[in-house]
Amino acid sequence: YPLKHYLEAMALFDRLNSYPRHDVREFLSQHEGSPIAAMLRYRWLQTLKKRDRWQDYLIDYNAQTASTEQQCHYQLARFRDGEKTQSIAAAIKLWAVGKSQPKGCDKLFGILIKNNHITEAIAWQRYTDAIFNHEYQLSRYLQRFFTTPNYQELADKFYRIDRDHRVVGDYQFFSQHYVKTNSEEIHNVITHGLRHLAYVDAVSALKHWGRYRQIYPFNPTQKNQIITALVKGLYDQDHAASADIYLADNLDFVNTSLLEWRTRESMRKANWQEVLLWIGHMPKELQQDDRWKYWTYRAQQLATATESNTPKTKTPKTVNSGTYETLSIGRSFYGFISSEWLGNDYSMAHRGTTVTPEQLAALETLPGITRTRELLHQKEYLYANREWRQATRNFSESQWITAAHLSRQWKWHNGVVTSMIQAGYWDDIDLRFPLAFKKYFEKNAQKTGVPIHLLFAVARQESALSHNVTSPAGAKGLMQLMPGTAKQTARKNNIRYRNSNDLFKPSINIALGSSYYQEMLERFDNNRILATAAYNAGPHRVSRWQKETEGKLPFDAWIETIPYKETRNYVQNVLAFSVIYAHHLDNHQKILSDKEKQQSL
């Protein structure tokens, strides 16, 4: 039985308090590297710590699977065992991070402090990281390690700069301390202060920067951070002309992301000639990205339409539509929209993959793959994913494609999707976009009136069709619903819902997600762009963004200027995925309706 050692481990879990060290070590030796062995080791070390069995702790510790707290316990055990030099060096690395560490590290850190191993330089490293992370309680605690006037004054100045950015203008202070300490420390303090000041008073920040850059040799990263903050600050504080001049004069020092931001700001104002100007400032390789190739010609279209009062949904003859032809060959948001402008059918650019029975058999007989399948059958999804990751860690492209085909045989839809991502093979849309849990999507599409291909697209984007996943924010299941939203939606729509564990059931999750999406459609007049953005970022934000753009932007410009990059990409992906799912379902639905394309947002 492929999970025999899992059953043995479960039995050992129940016996840990009886201290079966020989049995534990035999198991760890036989199954080293397996996910269940890692869990056993973790629990075993916790037991040893409670029992003060530090010699055994040293023997059975494994750095690759240890938590931060266990790393601290291990270094404490080494210190007590006489390995003081090595343990102190490792303990300092654990201490010198810009966040609070677990309480289990307190004894180890107490030894560092008692024996004066925390120098001012080490404390300053942690102090600056804490300030950058806005860990103010930690930063105040760390001030006690600064015993010389130089570090005391510098720490106080850094703290005050973070809370009152105008303090960065104290030139005399920095000139006095520059020669007394590491110059990089001064550069970091000034950079931090100028960036923050720029967002509230960019004119003053620019004046200070003009002086500091003449005195101190800032590195490229610091220059980019300061100039970016200055440009954005000037622009937001009604000094757009000055911001543009300053940006144009400093193109060599900024990242391309700032140029993309500035281009979108022109787009938000529907200044199409200015959009073309800033695209022209982008590096040539970025201009060749599909996004900016599309916007080069789309902005020309909109500029011409503005000048001649041509309807915005028609391509003027003066615009070179060759780029639309090129883009329409691709299977992407920009490709599908380009096809719309040209009146062409969508190109799926599908290239299927095949594997032989021998390839499937060879893969399926690998021990880790066999265990994965059985764990999936037993609904032990956490361990299944761990076994899968370990078994596939050195796979080639062809092996990943075989893994996708094998996952499809198992009806493990998330395994299919993620395997094709790992393979880097994008053109087999049958594998990449499976019709998972189809009966539930059909039922809820009929119930809510939301097109089924759109529901599939949302689930594919949200979870890659994993029904048991939880996001870092706490969203759960196929359509990634927060428990609070699920509870409210269930009450409104009379859907049976007991607790957040129900969100891991596809039937309930799809019912709730479909109903919530239908609510967003109702709220935003059946506009899929706005409803999809609201599903991701929340309806209140979308309403605010609409208010800010004052209904003056064409649909694609509104999408392109969504302030959150995550939401911008989310909307584009869902709309593109909906086209692919419509193709699978043979319903020939358009990416957007004529009303949605003609509506200004």
Coordinates of C-alpha atoms in Angstrom, one line a residue, residues 332-596:
S332 CA -4.6 37.1 -25.4
F333 CA -6.6 40.0 -24.2
Y334 CA -4.9 42.3 -26.7
G335 CA -5.2 39.7 -29.4
F336 CA -9.0 39.2 -28.9
I337 CA -9.6 43.0 -28.7
S338 CA -7.6 43.5 -31.9
S339 CA -9.8 40.9 -33.6
E340 CA -12.8 42.9 -32.4
W341 CA -11.5 46.0 -34.1
L342 CA -10.9 44.1 -37.3
G343 CA -14.2 42.2 -37.2
N344 CA -12.2 38.9 -37.4
D345 CA -12.9 35.6 -35.6
Y346 CA -10.8 35.0 -32.5
S347 CA -7.6 33.0 -33.0
M348 CA -7.2 30.2 -30.4
A349 CA -3.7 29.4 -31.7
H350 CA -4.2 25.9 -30.3
R351 CA -1.4 23.3 -30.5
G352 CA -2.3 20.2 -28.7
T353 CA 0.1 17.8 -27.0
T354 CA 0.2 14.0 -27.0
V355 CA 1.9 11.5 -24.8
T356 CA 2.4 7.8 -25.2
P357 CA 1.0 5.1 -22.9
E358 CA 4.5 4.2 -22.0
Q359 CA 5.2 7.8 -20.9
L360 CA 2.1 7.8 -18.7
A361 CA 2.9 4.4 -17.2
A362 CA 6.5 5.4 -16.5
L363 CA 5.4 8.5 -14.6
E364 CA 2.5 6.9 -12.8
T365 CA 4.8 4.2 -11.3
L366 CA 7.1 6.7 -9.6
P367 CA 6.6 6.3 -5.8
G368 CA 5.9 10.0 -5.2
I369 CA 3.3 10.1 -8.0
T370 CA 1.7 6.9 -6.7
R371 CA 1.5 8.4 -3.2
T372 CA 0.0 11.6 -4.6
R373 CA -2.8 9.8 -6.3
E374 CA -3.7 7.8 -3.2
L375 CA -3.6 11.0 -1.0
L376 CA -5.9 12.8 -3.5
H377 CA -8.3 9.8 -3.3
Q378 CA -8.2 10.1 0.5
K379 CA -8.8 13.9 0.3
E380 CA -5.5 14.6 2.0
Y381 CA -4.8 17.5 -0.2
L382 CA -2.0 19.2 1.8
Y383 CA 0.1 16.0 1.8
A384 CA -0.8 15.3 -1.8
N385 CA 0.5 18.6 -3.0
R386 CA 3.7 18.2 -0.9
E387 CA 4.3 14.7 -2.4
W388 CA 3.6 16.1 -5.9
R389 CA 6.1 19.0 -5.5
Q390 CA 8.8 16.7 -4.2
A391 CA 8.3 14.0 -6.9
T392 CA 8.3 16.6 -9.7
R393 CA 11.0 19.0 -8.6
N394 CA 13.4 18.1 -11.3
F395 CA 11.0 17.4 -14.1
S396 CA 11.7 18.4 -17.7
E397 CA 9.2 20.1 -20.0
S398 CA 8.1 16.8 -21.5
Q399 CA 7.7 15.2 -18.1
W400 CA 5.5 18.1 -17.0
I401 CA 3.3 17.7 -20.1
T402 CA 3.0 14.0 -19.3
A403 CA 2.1 15.0 -15.7
A404 CA -0.7 17.2 -17.1
H405 CA -2.1 14.4 -19.1
L406 CA -1.9 12.1 -16.1
S407 CA -3.6 14.7 -13.9
R408 CA -6.4 14.9 -16.4
Q409 CA -6.9 11.1 -16.2
W410 CA -7.2 11.5 -12.4
K411 CA -9.6 14.4 -12.9
W412 CA -7.3 16.5 -10.8
H413 CA -7.9 19.8 -12.6
N414 CA -5.5 22.0 -10.6
G415 CA -2.7 19.5 -11.3
V416 CA -3.4 19.8 -15.0
V417 CA -3.3 23.6 -15.0
T418 CA -0.2 23.9 -12.8
S419 CA 1.7 21.2 -14.7
M420 CA 1.2 23.1 -18.0
I421 CA 2.4 26.3 -16.3
Q422 CA 5.5 24.5 -15.0
A423 CA 6.1 23.1 -18.5
G424 CA 5.9 26.7 -19.9
Y425 CA 3.7 25.3 -22.7
W426 CA 0.8 27.7 -23.4
D427 CA -0.8 26.6 -26.6
D428 CA -2.6 23.4 -25.5
I429 CA -5.8 25.2 -24.4
D430 CA -7.7 21.9 -23.9
L431 CA -5.3 21.0 -21.1
R432 CA -4.9 24.5 -19.7
F433 CA -8.6 25.3 -19.6
P434 CA -10.4 22.2 -18.4
L435 CA -14.2 22.2 -18.0
A436 CA -13.9 21.3 -14.3
F437 CA -17.0 20.7 -12.2
K438 CA -19.1 21.4 -15.2
K439 CA -22.5 20.3 -13.8
Y440 CA -22.2 22.8 -10.9
F441 CA -21.3 25.6 -13.3
E442 CA -24.2 24.7 -15.6
K443 CA -26.7 24.6 -12.7
N444 CA -25.6 28.0 -11.3
A445 CA -25.3 29.7 -14.7
Q446 CA -29.0 28.7 -15.3
K447 CA -30.0 29.9 -11.8
T448 CA -28.2 33.2 -11.8
G449 CA -28.2 34.1 -15.5
V450 CA -24.5 34.6 -15.5
P451 CA -22.9 33.2 -18.7
I452 CA -21.3 29.9 -17.9
H453 CA -18.1 30.7 -19.8
L454 CA -17.7 33.7 -17.6
L455 CA -18.1 31.7 -14.4
F456 CA -15.5 29.2 -15.6
A457 CA -13.1 32.1 -16.4
V458 CA -13.5 33.6 -12.9
A459 CA -12.8 30.3 -11.2
R460 CA -9.8 29.6 -13.5
Q461 CA -8.3 32.9 -12.7
E462 CA -9.1 32.8 -9.0
S463 CA -7.8 29.4 -8.0
A464 CA -6.5 27.6 -11.1
L465 CA -9.4 25.3 -10.4
S466 CA -8.2 24.2 -7.0
H467 CA -11.3 23.6 -4.8
N468 CA -9.3 23.2 -1.6
V469 CA -7.0 26.3 -1.7
T470 CA -6.9 29.2 0.8
S471 CA -5.3 32.5 -0.2
P472 CA -3.0 34.4 2.2
A473 CA -5.9 36.8 2.8
G474 CA -8.2 34.0 3.7
A475 CA -10.3 33.6 0.6
K476 CA -11.3 30.0 0.0
G477 CA -12.1 27.5 -2.7
L478 CA -12.7 27.5 -6.4
M479 CA -14.0 31.1 -6.7
Q480 CA -12.0 32.4 -3.7
L481 CA -14.6 33.8 -1.4
M482 CA -13.9 35.4 1.9
P483 CA -16.0 33.8 4.7
G484 CA -17.7 37.1 5.5
T485 CA -18.7 37.6 1.9
A486 CA -19.9 34.0 1.6
K487 CA -22.1 34.3 4.7
Q488 CA -23.7 37.5 3.5
T489 CA -24.2 36.1 0.0
A490 CA -25.7 32.9 1.4
R491 CA -28.2 34.8 3.5
K492 CA -29.3 37.0 0.6
N493 CA -29.7 34.1 -1.8
N494 CA -31.1 31.4 0.5
I495 CA -28.1 29.2 -0.1
R496 CA -27.3 26.6 2.6
Y497 CA -24.0 27.5 4.3
R498 CA -22.8 26.5 7.7
N499 CA -19.2 27.6 8.0
S500 CA -16.1 28.4 6.0
N501 CA -15.3 24.7 5.5
D502 CA -18.3 24.6 3.2
L503 CA -16.3 26.8 0.8
F504 CA -14.1 23.8 0.0
K505 CA -17.1 22.0 -1.4
P506 CA -17.4 22.9 -5.2
S507 CA -21.2 22.8 -5.2
I508 CA -21.5 25.4 -2.4
N509 CA -18.5 27.5 -3.5
I510 CA -19.7 27.8 -7.1
A511 CA -23.3 28.6 -6.0
L512 CA -22.0 31.4 -3.7
G513 CA -19.5 32.7 -6.2
S514 CA -22.0 32.7 -9.0
S515 CA -24.5 34.6 -6.9
Y516 CA -22.0 37.1 -5.7
Y517 CA -20.8 37.8 -9.3
Q518 CA -24.4 38.2 -10.3
E519 CA -24.8 40.8 -7.6
M520 CA -21.9 42.7 -9.1
L521 CA -23.4 42.5 -12.5
E522 CA -26.7 43.9 -11.2
R523 CA -24.9 46.7 -9.4
F524 CA -22.9 47.7 -12.5
D525 CA -25.7 47.5 -15.1
N526 CA -24.5 44.1 -16.5
N527 CA -21.1 45.5 -17.4
R528 CA -18.7 42.6 -17.2
I529 CA -15.6 44.9 -17.0
L530 CA -16.9 46.6 -13.9
A531 CA -18.4 43.5 -12.3
T532 CA -15.2 41.6 -12.8
A533 CA -13.1 44.4 -11.3
A534 CA -15.5 44.6 -8.4
Y535 CA -15.3 40.8 -7.8
N536 CA -11.5 41.2 -7.3
A537 CA -11.1 44.6 -5.7
G538 CA -14.5 45.3 -4.2
P539 CA -17.5 47.3 -5.5
H540 CA -16.7 50.5 -3.5
R541 CA -13.3 50.8 -5.1
V542 CA -14.7 50.3 -8.6
S543 CA -17.4 53.0 -7.9
R544 CA -14.6 55.3 -6.8
W545 CA -12.6 54.6 -9.9
Q546 CA -15.6 55.3 -12.1
K547 CA -16.1 58.6 -10.3
E548 CA -12.5 59.6 -10.9
T549 CA -12.6 58.9 -14.6
E550 CA -15.9 60.8 -15.0
G551 CA -17.2 58.5 -17.8
K552 CA -14.7 59.9 -20.3
L553 CA -12.6 56.8 -21.1
P554 CA -13.3 54.0 -23.7
F555 CA -13.6 50.6 -22.1
D556 CA -10.0 49.4 -22.9
A557 CA -8.4 52.6 -21.5
W558 CA -10.5 52.2 -18.3
I559 CA -9.2 48.7 -17.9
E560 CA -5.6 49.7 -18.7
T561 CA -5.7 52.5 -16.0
I562 CA -7.1 50.5 -13.1
P563 CA -4.9 51.7 -10.3
Y564 CA -4.2 48.2 -8.9
K565 CA -1.9 46.1 -11.1
E566 CA -3.4 42.9 -9.7
T567 CA -6.9 44.0 -10.6
R568 CA -5.9 45.3 -14.0
N569 CA -4.3 41.9 -14.9
Y570 CA -7.2 40.1 -13.3
V571 CA -9.9 41.8 -15.5
Q572 CA -7.8 41.2 -18.7
N573 CA -7.3 37.6 -17.8
V574 CA -10.9 36.8 -16.9
L575 CA -12.2 38.4 -20.1
A576 CA -9.6 36.5 -22.2
F577 CA -10.3 33.3 -20.4
S578 CA -14.0 33.7 -21.0
V579 CA -13.3 33.7 -24.8
I580 CA -11.4 30.5 -24.5
Y581 CA -14.1 28.9 -22.4
A582 CA -16.8 30.1 -24.8
H583 CA -14.8 28.4 -27.6
H584 CA -14.7 25.1 -25.6
L585 CA -18.4 25.3 -25.0
D586 CA -19.1 26.2 -28.6
N587 CA -21.3 29.2 -27.8
H588 CA -19.4 31.8 -29.8
Q589 CA -19.9 34.5 -27.3
K590 CA -17.9 37.8 -27.7
I591 CA -15.3 39.0 -25.3
L592 CA -17.6 42.1 -24.7
S593 CA -21.0 43.1 -26.0
D594 CA -21.4 46.1 -28.3
K595 CA -22.9 48.0 -25.4
E596 CA -19.9 47.3 -23.2

